[in-house]
Coordinates of C-alpha atoms and ligand atoms in Angstrom, one line a residue:
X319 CA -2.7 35.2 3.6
X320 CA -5.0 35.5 6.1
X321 CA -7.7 32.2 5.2
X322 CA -6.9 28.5 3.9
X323 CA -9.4 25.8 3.1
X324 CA -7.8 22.3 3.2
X325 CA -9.1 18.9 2.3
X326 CA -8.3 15.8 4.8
X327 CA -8.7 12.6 3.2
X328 CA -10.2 9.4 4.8
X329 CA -8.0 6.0 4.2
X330 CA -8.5 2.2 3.7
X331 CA -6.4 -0.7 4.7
X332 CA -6.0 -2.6 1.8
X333 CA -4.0 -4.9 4.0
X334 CA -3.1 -5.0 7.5
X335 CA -1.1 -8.1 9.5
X336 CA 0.0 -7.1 13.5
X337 CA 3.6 -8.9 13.9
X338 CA 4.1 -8.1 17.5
X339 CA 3.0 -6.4 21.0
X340 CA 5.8 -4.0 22.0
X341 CA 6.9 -3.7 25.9
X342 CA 5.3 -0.1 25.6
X343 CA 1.8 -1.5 24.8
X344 CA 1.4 -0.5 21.3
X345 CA 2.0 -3.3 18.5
X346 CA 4.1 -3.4 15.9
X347 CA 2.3 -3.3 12.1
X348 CA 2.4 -3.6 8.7
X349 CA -0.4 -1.7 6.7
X350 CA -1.0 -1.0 3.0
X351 CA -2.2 2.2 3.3
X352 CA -4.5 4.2 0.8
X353 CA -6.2 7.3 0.4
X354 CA -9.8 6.5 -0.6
X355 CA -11.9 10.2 -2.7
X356 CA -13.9 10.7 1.0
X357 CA -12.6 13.6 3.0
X358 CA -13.3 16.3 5.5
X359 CA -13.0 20.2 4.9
X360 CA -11.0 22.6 7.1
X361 CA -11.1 26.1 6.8
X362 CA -8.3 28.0 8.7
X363 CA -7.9 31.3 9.7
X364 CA -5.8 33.2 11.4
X365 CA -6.9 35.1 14.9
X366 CA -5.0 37.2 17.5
X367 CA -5.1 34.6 20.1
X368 CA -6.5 31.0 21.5
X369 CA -7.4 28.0 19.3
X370 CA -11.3 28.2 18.2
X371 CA -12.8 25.1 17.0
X372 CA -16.4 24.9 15.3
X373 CA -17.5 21.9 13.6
X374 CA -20.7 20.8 11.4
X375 CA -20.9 17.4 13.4
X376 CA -22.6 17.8 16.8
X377 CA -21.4 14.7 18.3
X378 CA -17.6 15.7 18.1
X379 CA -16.0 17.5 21.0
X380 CA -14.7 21.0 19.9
X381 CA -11.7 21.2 22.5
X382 CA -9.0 19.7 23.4
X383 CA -10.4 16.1 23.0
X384 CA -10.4 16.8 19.2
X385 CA -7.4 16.0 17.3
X386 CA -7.9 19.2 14.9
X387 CA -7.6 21.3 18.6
X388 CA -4.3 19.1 19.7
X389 CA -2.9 19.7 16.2
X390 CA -3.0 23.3 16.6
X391 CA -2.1 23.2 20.1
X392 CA 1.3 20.9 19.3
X393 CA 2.1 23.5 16.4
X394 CA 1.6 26.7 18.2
X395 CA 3.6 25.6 21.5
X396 CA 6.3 24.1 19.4
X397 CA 6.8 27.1 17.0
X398 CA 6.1 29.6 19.3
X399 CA 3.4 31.3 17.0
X400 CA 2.4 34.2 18.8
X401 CA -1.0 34.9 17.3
X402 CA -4.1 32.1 17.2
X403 CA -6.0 30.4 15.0
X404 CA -9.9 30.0 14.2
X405 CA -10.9 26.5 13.0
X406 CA -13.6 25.3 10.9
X407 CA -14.4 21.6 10.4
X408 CA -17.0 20.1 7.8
X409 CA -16.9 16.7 8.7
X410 CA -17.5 14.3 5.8
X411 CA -15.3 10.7 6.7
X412 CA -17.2 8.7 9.2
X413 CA -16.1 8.9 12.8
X414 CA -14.6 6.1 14.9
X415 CA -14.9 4.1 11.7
X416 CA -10.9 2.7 10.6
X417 CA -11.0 5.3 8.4
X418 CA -8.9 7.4 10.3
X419 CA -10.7 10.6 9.8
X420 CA -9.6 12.2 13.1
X421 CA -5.8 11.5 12.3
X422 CA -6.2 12.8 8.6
X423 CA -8.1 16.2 10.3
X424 CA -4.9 16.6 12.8
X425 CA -2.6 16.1 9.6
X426 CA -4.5 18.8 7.5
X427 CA -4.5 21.4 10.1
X428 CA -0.5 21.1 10.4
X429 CA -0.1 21.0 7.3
X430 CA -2.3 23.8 6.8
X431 CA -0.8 25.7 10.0
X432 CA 3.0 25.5 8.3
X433 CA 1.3 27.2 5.5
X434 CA -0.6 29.7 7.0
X435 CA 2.0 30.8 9.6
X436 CA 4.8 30.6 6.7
X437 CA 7.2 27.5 9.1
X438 CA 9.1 26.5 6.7
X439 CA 8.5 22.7 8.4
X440 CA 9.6 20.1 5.8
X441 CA 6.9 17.2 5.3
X442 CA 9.6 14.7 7.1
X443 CA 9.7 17.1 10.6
X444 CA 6.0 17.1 10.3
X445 CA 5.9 13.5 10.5
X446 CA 8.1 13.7 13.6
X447 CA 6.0 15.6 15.1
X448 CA 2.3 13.8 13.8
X449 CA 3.1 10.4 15.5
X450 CA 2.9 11.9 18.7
X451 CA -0.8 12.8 18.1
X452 CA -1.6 9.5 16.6
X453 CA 0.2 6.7 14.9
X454 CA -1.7 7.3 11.8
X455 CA -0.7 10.9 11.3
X456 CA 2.5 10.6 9.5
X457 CA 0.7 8.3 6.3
X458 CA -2.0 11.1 6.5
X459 CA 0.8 13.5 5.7
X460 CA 1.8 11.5 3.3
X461 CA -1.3 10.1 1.7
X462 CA -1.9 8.0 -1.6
X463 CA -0.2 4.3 -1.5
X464 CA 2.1 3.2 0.9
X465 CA 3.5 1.2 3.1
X466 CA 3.5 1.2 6.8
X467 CA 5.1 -0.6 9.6
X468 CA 6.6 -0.1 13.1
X469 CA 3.6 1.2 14.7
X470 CA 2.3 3.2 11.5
X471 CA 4.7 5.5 11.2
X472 CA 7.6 3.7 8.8
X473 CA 6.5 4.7 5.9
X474 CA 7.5 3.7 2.2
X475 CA 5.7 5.2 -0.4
X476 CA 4.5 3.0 -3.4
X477 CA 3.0 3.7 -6.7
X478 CA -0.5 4.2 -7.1
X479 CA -3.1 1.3 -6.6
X480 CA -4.8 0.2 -9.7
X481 CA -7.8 2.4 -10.6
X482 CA -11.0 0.9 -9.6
X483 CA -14.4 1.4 -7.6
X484 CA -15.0 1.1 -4.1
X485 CA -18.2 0.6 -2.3
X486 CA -17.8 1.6 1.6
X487 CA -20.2 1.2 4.0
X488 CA -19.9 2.2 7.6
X489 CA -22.4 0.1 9.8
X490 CA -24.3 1.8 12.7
X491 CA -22.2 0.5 15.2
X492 CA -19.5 1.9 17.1
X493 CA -16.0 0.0 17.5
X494 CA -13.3 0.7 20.2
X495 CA -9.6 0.3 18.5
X496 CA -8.3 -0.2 22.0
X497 CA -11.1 -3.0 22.4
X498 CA -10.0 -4.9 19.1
X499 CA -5.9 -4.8 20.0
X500 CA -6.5 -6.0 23.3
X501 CA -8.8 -8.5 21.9
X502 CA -6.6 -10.0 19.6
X503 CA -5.0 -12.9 20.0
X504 CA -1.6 -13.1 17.9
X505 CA -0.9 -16.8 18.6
X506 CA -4.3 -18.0 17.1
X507 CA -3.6 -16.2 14.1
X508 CA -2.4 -18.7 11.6
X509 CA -2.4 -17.1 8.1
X510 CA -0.9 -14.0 7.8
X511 CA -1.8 -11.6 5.0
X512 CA 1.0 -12.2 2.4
X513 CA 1.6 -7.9 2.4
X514 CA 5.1 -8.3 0.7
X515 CA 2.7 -10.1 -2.2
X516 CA 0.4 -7.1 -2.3
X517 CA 3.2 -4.8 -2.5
X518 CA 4.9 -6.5 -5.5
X519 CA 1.1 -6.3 -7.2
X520 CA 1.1 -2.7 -6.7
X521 CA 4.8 -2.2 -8.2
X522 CA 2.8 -4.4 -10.9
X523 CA -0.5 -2.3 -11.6
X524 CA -2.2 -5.9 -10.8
X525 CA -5.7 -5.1 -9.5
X526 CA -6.3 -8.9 -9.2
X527 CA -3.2 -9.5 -7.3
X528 CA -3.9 -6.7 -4.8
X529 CA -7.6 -8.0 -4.5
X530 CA -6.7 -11.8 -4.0
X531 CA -4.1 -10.9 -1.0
X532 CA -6.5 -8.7 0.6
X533 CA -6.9 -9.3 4.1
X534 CA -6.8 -8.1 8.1
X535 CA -6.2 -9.3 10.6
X536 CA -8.0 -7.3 12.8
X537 CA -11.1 -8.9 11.6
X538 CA -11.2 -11.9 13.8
X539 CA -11.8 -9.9 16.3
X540 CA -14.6 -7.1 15.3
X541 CA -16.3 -10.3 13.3
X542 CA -16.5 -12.1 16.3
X543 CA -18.0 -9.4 18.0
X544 CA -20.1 -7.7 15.2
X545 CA -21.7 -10.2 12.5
X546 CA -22.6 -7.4 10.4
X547 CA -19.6 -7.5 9.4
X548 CA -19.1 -10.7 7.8
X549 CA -23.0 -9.9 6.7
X550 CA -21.9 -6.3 4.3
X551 CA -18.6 -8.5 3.2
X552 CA -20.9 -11.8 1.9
X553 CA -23.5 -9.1 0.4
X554 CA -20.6 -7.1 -1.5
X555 CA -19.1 -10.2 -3.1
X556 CA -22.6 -11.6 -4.0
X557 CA -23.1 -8.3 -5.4
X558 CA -19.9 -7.7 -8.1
X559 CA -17.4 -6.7 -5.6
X560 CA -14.2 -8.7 -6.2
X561 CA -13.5 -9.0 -2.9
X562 CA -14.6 -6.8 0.4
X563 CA -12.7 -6.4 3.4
X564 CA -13.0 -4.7 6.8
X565 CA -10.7 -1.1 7.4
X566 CA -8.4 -0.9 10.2
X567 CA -10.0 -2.0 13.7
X568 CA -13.2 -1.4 12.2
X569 CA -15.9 -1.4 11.5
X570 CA -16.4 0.1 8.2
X571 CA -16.5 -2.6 4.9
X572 CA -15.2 -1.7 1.8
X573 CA -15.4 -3.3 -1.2
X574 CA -13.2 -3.5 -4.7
X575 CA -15.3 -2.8 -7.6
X576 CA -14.0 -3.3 -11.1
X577 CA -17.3 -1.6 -12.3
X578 CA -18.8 1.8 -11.3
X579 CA -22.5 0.6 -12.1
X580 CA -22.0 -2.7 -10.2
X581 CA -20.8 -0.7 -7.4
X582 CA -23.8 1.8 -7.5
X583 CA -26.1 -1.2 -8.0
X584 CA -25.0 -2.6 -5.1
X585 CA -25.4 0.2 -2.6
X586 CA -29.1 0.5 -3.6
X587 CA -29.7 -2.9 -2.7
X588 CA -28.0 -1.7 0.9
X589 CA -30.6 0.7 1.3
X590 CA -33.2 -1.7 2.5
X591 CA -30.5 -3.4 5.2
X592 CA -31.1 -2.5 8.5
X593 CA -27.7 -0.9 9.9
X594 CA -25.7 -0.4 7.1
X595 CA -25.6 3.1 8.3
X596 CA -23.2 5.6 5.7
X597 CA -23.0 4.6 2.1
X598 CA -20.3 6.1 -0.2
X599 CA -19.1 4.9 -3.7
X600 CA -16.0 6.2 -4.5
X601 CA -12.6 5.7 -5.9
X602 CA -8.7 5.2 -4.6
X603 CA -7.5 9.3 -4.4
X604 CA -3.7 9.2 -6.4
X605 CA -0.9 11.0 -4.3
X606 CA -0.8 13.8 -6.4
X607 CA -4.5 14.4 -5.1
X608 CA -4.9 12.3 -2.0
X609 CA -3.1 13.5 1.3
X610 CA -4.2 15.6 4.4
X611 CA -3.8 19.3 3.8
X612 CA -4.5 19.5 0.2
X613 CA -5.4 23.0 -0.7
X614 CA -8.1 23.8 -2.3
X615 CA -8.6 28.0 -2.1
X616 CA -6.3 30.7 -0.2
X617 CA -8.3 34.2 0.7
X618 CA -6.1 37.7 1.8
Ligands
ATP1578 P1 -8.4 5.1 13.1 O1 -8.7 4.6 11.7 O2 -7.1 6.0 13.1 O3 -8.5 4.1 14.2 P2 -11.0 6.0 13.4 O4 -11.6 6.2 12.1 O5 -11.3 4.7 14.0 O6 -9.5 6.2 13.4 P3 -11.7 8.6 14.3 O7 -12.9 9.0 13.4 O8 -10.4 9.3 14.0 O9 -11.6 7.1 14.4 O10 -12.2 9.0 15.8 C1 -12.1 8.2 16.9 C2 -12.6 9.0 18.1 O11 -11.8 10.2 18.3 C3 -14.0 9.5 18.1 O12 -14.7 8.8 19.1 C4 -14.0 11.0 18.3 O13 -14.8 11.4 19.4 C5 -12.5 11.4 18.6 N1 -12.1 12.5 17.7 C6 -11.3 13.5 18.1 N2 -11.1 14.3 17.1 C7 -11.7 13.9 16.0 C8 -11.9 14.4 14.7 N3 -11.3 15.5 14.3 N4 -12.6 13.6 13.9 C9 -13.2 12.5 14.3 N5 -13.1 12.0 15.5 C10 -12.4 12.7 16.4

């Protein structure tokens, strides 16, 4: 096999509560993680030497800045593959967004690079290995429902959210995560998301008790900072969605649809809003379906 085209699959937070800063700077998590039917296309191939990287998306670097380029640099030092590998990218997920498009690229390309190059890597070494690119990585291994905590990369998987319809917009603004960590200020926090509630929804198929814990954070923060925010959160529940929420650090808004026309009705009221930037309806992506590196064609 010479060729592998791979999906990478953007994520939502459904919930996400910080419980600590660690000595080491990062902060210590807990995330309801799921894959959301948005993703990014890789096409691999296999070279004599080097790492090439082409991408449809101008604005993102193509070397080593780029996650898909560190992925295959991690892989090829570590497994001593002696040939190289040519890269495509066709970037779909919105970038610097909470959607973590760059971490689910990184994850497809080793997933897609133990394939390729035959490694015989099992999915929990991969992990291992992801976190060191990003905290993020290993759930993009992973993908569908789950539950993370330490910094992202404690991982228990969970059954698959209730089916429904999501309506995610990702202003025209850009967000630094490192800004909105700093930023926040744990003892002014006083209500916690109740994540062990949303979890026991989940093991329930409860749509309406996954939508009534629903909550970040992070928000306090990126709210403060950006009212368009609360401004796409107010619109979606004015406009069907059962409730609406902000993704990671930010600043994409996504909102929980329990009907596909309301949802599409909804983004073509957006249309007229100044800044609402990238529009997607979609739907939660099951595990079987939903996880970085999910082939979809093999050439040679
Ligand atoms: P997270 O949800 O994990 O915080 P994010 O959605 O906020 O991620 P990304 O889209 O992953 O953010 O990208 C953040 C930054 O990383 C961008 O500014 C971009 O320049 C850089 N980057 C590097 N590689 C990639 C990639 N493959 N796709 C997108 N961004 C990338």
């Amino acid at each position: 096999m010479d060729t592998l085209e791979i999906r990478a699959y953007a994520k939502v937070n459904l919930g996400l509560d910080v419980v600590r800063k660690l000595e080491n700077g990062y902060h210590e998590v807990r995330m309801v993680m799921q894959t959301v039917n948005i993703y990014d296309t890789l096409t691999l191939k296999r070279a004599e030497k080097g790492i090439e990287l082409t991408a449809d998306n101008e604005a993102l670097p193509k070397d080593e800045n780029n996650l898909v380029y560190k992925a295959a640099r991690l892989l090829m030092d570590s497994c001593h593959i002696g040939e190289g590998i040519s890269i495509h990218l066709e970037k779909r997920i919105p970038v610097a967004a909470g959607m973590a498009g760059g971490s689910s690229d990184a994850a497809a390309v080793m997933k897609g690079m133990n394939e390729l190059f035959s490694l015989g890597i099992s999915e929990e070494e991969l992990c291992r290995m992801g976190v060191n690119l990003g905290a993020d990585v290993p759930y993009c291994i992973m993908g569908g429902t789950a539950l993370a905590e330490g910094i992202g990369e404690k991982l228990t998987r969970l059954p698959d959210a209730p089916d429904c319809f999501l309506l995610v917009v990702k202003p025209d603004i850009d967000v630094s995560t490192k800004y909105v960590y700093e930023h926040l200020a744990l003892s002014n926090i006083k209500r916690h998301p109740d994540i062990d509630g949303m979890v026991e929804a989940i093991r329930k198929g409860s749509l309406q008790g996954v939508t009534g814990r629903m909550d970040n954070v992070l928000q306090s923060v990126t709210e403060r900072e950006y009212p368009i925010i609360t401004g796409l959160k107010c619109f979606m529940e004015e406009n069907g969605a059962c409730k609406a929420l902000m993704s990671g650090s930010g600043p994409t808004v996504f909102g929980i649809f329990e009907e596909e026309g309301k949802a599409n009705a909804a983004k073509k009221r957006l249309g007229g809003m100044q800044l609402a930037g990238q529009c997607f309806v979609t739907t939660f992506s099951p595990k079987e379906e939903g996880y970085a590196g999910k082939f979809t064609g093999k050439h040679g």
